[in-house]
CSV table of C-alpha atoms and ligand atoms in Angstrom, one decimal:
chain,number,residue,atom,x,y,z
A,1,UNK,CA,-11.3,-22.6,-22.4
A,2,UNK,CA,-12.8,-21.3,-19.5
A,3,UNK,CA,-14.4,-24.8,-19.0
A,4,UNK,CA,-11.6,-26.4,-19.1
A,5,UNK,CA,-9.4,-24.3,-16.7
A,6,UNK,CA,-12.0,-24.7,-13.9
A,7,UNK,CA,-11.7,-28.6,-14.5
A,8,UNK,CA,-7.3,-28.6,-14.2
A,9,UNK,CA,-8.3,-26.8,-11.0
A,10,UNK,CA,-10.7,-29.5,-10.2
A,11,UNK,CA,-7.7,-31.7,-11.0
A,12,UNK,CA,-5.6,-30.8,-8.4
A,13,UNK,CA,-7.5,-31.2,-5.8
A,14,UNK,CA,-8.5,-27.3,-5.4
A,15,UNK,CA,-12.2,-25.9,-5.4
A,16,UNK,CA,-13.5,-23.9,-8.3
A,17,UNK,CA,-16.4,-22.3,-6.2
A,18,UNK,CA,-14.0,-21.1,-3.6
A,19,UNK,CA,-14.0,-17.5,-3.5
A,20,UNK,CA,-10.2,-16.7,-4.5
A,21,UNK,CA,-10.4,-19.2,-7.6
A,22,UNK,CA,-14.3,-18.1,-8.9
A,23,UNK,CA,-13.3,-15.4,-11.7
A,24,UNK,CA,-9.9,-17.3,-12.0
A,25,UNK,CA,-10.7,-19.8,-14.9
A,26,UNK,CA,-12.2,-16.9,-16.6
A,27,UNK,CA,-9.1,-14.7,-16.0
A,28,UNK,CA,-6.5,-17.6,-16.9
A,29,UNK,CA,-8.4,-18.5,-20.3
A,30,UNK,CA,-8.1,-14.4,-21.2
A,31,UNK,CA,-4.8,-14.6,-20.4
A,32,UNK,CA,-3.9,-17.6,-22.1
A,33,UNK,CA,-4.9,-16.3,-25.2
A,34,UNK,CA,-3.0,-13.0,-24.8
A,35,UNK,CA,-0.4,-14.9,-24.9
A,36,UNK,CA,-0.9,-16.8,-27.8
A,37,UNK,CA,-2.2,-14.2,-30.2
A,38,UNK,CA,0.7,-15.1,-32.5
A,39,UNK,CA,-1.8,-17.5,-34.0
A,40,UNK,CA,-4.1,-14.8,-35.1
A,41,UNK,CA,-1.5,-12.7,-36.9
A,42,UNK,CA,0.0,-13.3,-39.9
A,43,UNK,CA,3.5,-11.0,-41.4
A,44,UNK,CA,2.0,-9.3,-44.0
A,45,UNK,CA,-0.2,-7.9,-41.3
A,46,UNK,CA,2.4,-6.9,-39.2
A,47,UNK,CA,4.7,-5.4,-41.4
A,48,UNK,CA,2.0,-3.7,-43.2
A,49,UNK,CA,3.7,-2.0,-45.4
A,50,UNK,CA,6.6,-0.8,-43.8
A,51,UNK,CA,9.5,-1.4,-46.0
A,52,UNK,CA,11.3,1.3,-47.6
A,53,UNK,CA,13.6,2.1,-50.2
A,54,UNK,CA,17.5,1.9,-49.3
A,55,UNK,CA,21.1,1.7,-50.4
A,56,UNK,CA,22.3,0.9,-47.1
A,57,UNK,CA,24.4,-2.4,-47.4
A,58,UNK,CA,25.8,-2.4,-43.9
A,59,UNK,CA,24.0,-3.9,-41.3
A,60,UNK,CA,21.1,-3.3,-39.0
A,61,UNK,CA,20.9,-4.5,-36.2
A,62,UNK,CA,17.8,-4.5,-33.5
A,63,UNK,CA,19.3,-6.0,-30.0
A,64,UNK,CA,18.1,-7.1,-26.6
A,65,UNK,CA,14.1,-7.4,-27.7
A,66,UNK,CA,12.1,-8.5,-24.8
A,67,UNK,CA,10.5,-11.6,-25.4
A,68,UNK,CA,7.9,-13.7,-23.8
A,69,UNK,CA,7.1,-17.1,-25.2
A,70,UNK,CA,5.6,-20.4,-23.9
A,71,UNK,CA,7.2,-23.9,-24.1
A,72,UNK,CA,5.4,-26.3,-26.1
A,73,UNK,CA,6.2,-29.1,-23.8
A,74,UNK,CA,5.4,-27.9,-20.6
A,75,UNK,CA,3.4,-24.8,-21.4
A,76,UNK,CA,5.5,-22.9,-19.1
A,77,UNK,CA,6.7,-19.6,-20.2
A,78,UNK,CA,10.3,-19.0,-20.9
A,79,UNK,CA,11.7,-15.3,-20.7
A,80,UNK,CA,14.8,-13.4,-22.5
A,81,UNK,CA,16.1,-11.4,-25.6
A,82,UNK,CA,16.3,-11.7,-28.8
A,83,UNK,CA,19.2,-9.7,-31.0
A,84,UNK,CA,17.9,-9.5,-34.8
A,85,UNK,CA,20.1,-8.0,-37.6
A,86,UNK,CA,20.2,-7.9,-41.5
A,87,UNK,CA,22.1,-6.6,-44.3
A,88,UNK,CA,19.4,-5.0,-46.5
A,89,UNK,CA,19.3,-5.6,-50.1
A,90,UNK,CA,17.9,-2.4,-51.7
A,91,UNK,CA,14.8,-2.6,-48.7
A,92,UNK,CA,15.1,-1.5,-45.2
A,93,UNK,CA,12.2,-2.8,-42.8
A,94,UNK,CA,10.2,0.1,-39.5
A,95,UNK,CA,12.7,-1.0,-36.7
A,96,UNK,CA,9.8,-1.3,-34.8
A,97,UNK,CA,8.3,-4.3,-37.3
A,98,UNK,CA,11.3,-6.6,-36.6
A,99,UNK,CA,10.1,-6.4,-32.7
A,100,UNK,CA,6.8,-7.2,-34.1
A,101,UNK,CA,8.1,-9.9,-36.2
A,102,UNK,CA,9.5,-11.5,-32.9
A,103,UNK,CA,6.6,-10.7,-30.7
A,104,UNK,CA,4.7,-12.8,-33.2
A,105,UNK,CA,6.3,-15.7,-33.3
A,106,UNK,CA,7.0,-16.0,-29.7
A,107,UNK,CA,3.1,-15.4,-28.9
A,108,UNK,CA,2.9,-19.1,-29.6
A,109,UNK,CA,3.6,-22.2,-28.6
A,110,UNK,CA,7.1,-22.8,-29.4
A,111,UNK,CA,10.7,-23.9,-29.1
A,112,UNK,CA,13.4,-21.6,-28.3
A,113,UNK,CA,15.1,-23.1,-31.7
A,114,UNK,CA,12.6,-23.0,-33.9
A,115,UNK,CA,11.1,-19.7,-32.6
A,116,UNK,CA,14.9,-18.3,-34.2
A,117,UNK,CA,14.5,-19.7,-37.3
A,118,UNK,CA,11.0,-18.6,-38.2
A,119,UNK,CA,11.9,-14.7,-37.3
A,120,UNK,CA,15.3,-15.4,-39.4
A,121,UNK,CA,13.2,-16.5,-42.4
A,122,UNK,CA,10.4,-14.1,-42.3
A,123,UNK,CA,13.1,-11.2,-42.2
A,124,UNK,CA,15.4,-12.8,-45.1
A,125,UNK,CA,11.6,-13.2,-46.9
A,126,UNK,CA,10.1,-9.9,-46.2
A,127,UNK,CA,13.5,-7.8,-46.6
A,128,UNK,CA,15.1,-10.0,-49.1
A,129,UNK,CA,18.3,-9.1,-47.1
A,130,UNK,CA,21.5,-10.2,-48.1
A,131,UNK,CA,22.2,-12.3,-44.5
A,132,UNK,CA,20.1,-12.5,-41.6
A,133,UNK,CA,21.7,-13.1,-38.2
A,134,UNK,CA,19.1,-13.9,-34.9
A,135,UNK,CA,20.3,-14.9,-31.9
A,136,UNK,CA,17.9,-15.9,-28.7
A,137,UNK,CA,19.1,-16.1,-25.0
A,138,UNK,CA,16.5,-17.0,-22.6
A,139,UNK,CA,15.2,-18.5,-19.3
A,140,UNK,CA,13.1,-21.3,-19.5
A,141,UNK,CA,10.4,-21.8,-16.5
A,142,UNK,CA,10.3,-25.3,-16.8
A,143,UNK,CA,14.1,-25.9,-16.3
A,144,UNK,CA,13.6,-23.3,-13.6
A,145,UNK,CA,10.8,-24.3,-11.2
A,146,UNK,CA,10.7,-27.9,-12.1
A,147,UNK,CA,13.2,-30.7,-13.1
A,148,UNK,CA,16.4,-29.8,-12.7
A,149,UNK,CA,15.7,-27.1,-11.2
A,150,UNK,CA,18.8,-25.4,-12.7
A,151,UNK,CA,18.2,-21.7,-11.6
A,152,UNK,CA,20.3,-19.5,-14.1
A,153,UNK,CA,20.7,-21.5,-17.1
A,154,UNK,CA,20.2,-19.6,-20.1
A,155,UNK,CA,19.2,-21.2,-23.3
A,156,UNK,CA,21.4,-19.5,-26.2
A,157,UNK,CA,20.3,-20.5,-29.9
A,158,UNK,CA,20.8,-18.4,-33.4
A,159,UNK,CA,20.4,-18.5,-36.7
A,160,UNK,CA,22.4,-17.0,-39.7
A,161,UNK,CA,21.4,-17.0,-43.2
A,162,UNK,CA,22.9,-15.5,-46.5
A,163,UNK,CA,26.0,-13.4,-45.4
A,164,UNK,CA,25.8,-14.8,-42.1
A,165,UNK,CA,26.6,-18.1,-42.6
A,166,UNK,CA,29.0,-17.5,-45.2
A,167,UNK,CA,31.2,-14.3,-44.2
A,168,UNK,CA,33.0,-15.1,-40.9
A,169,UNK,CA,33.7,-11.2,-40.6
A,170,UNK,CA,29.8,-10.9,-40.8
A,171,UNK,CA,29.1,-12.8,-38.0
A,172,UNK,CA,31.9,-11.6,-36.0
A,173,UNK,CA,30.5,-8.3,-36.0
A,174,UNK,CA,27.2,-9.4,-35.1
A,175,UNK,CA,28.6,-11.4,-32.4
A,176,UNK,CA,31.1,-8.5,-31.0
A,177,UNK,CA,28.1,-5.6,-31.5
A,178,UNK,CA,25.6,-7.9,-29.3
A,179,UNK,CA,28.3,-8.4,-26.5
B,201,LIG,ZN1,9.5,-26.8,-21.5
């Protein structure tokens, strides 16, 4: 990667050798993959292990989770939260595995709409919950600093599964508990 960073700086007309810009193709391939280390993850090694025994039907819900992820089509990063619940089905999942669950999927190269359904159907799969409800708001870089150009438009996508979809009192109070 390293390689090939020094030649996109080539490529616009900068100089690799230049003292500011020597270490940098190194430094951008490092963080490059940082931030795509989604790829070398997998769930069972993320929630290793960490479901537990409940009779809690009500739900869970995990809100505002930072998340970083990078557009597929531009490679540009785009920034915002994502609000996760469930309603467990005899398992409860670590809180701090759902966060996971999201960090993984968004340290890839995605789409704000797919990147919700995958962490939907990898809690409704791991949990075997009786609804799952995501929702993602972001910021998208490359609406932001190119294109339109449209400064504070936020991206809002979601996903509900099981009780979700189904039970409009459900969803409601997903929806109000988020706001
Ligand atoms: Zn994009």
């Amino acid at each position: 990667m390293n390689e090939h960073y020094a030649r996109i700086i080539e490529a616009i007309g900068e100089d690799p050798q230049r003292h500011g810009l020597r270490d940098t193709p190194e430094r951008a391939a490092k963080a490059m993959e940082y931030l795509t280390r989604g790829y070398r993850q997998s769930v069972e090694e993320v929630v290793n292990g960490a479901l537990f025994p409940s009779d809690c039907s009500e739900m869970v819900l995990v809100k505002d989770i930072e998340l970083y992820s990078l557009c597929e089509h531009h490679l540009l990063p785009f920034i915002g939260k994502a609000h996760v619940a469930y309603i467990p089905d005899g398992k409860v999942l670590g809180l701090s595995k759902v966060a996971r669950i999201v960090d993984m999927y968004a340290r890839r190269l995605q789409i704000q709409e797919q990147l919700t359904v995958q962490i939907a159907e990898t809690l409704r799969q791991v949990t075997g919950a009786a609804g799952v409800g995501v929702i993602i708001e972001a910021k998208h870089m490359c609406m932001m600093m190119r294109g339109v150009e449209k400064q504070n438009s936020v991206m809002k996508t979601s996903a509900m599964l099981g009780a979700f979809r189904s039970n409009q009192a459900t969803r409601n109070e997903f929806l109000s508990l988020i706001r």
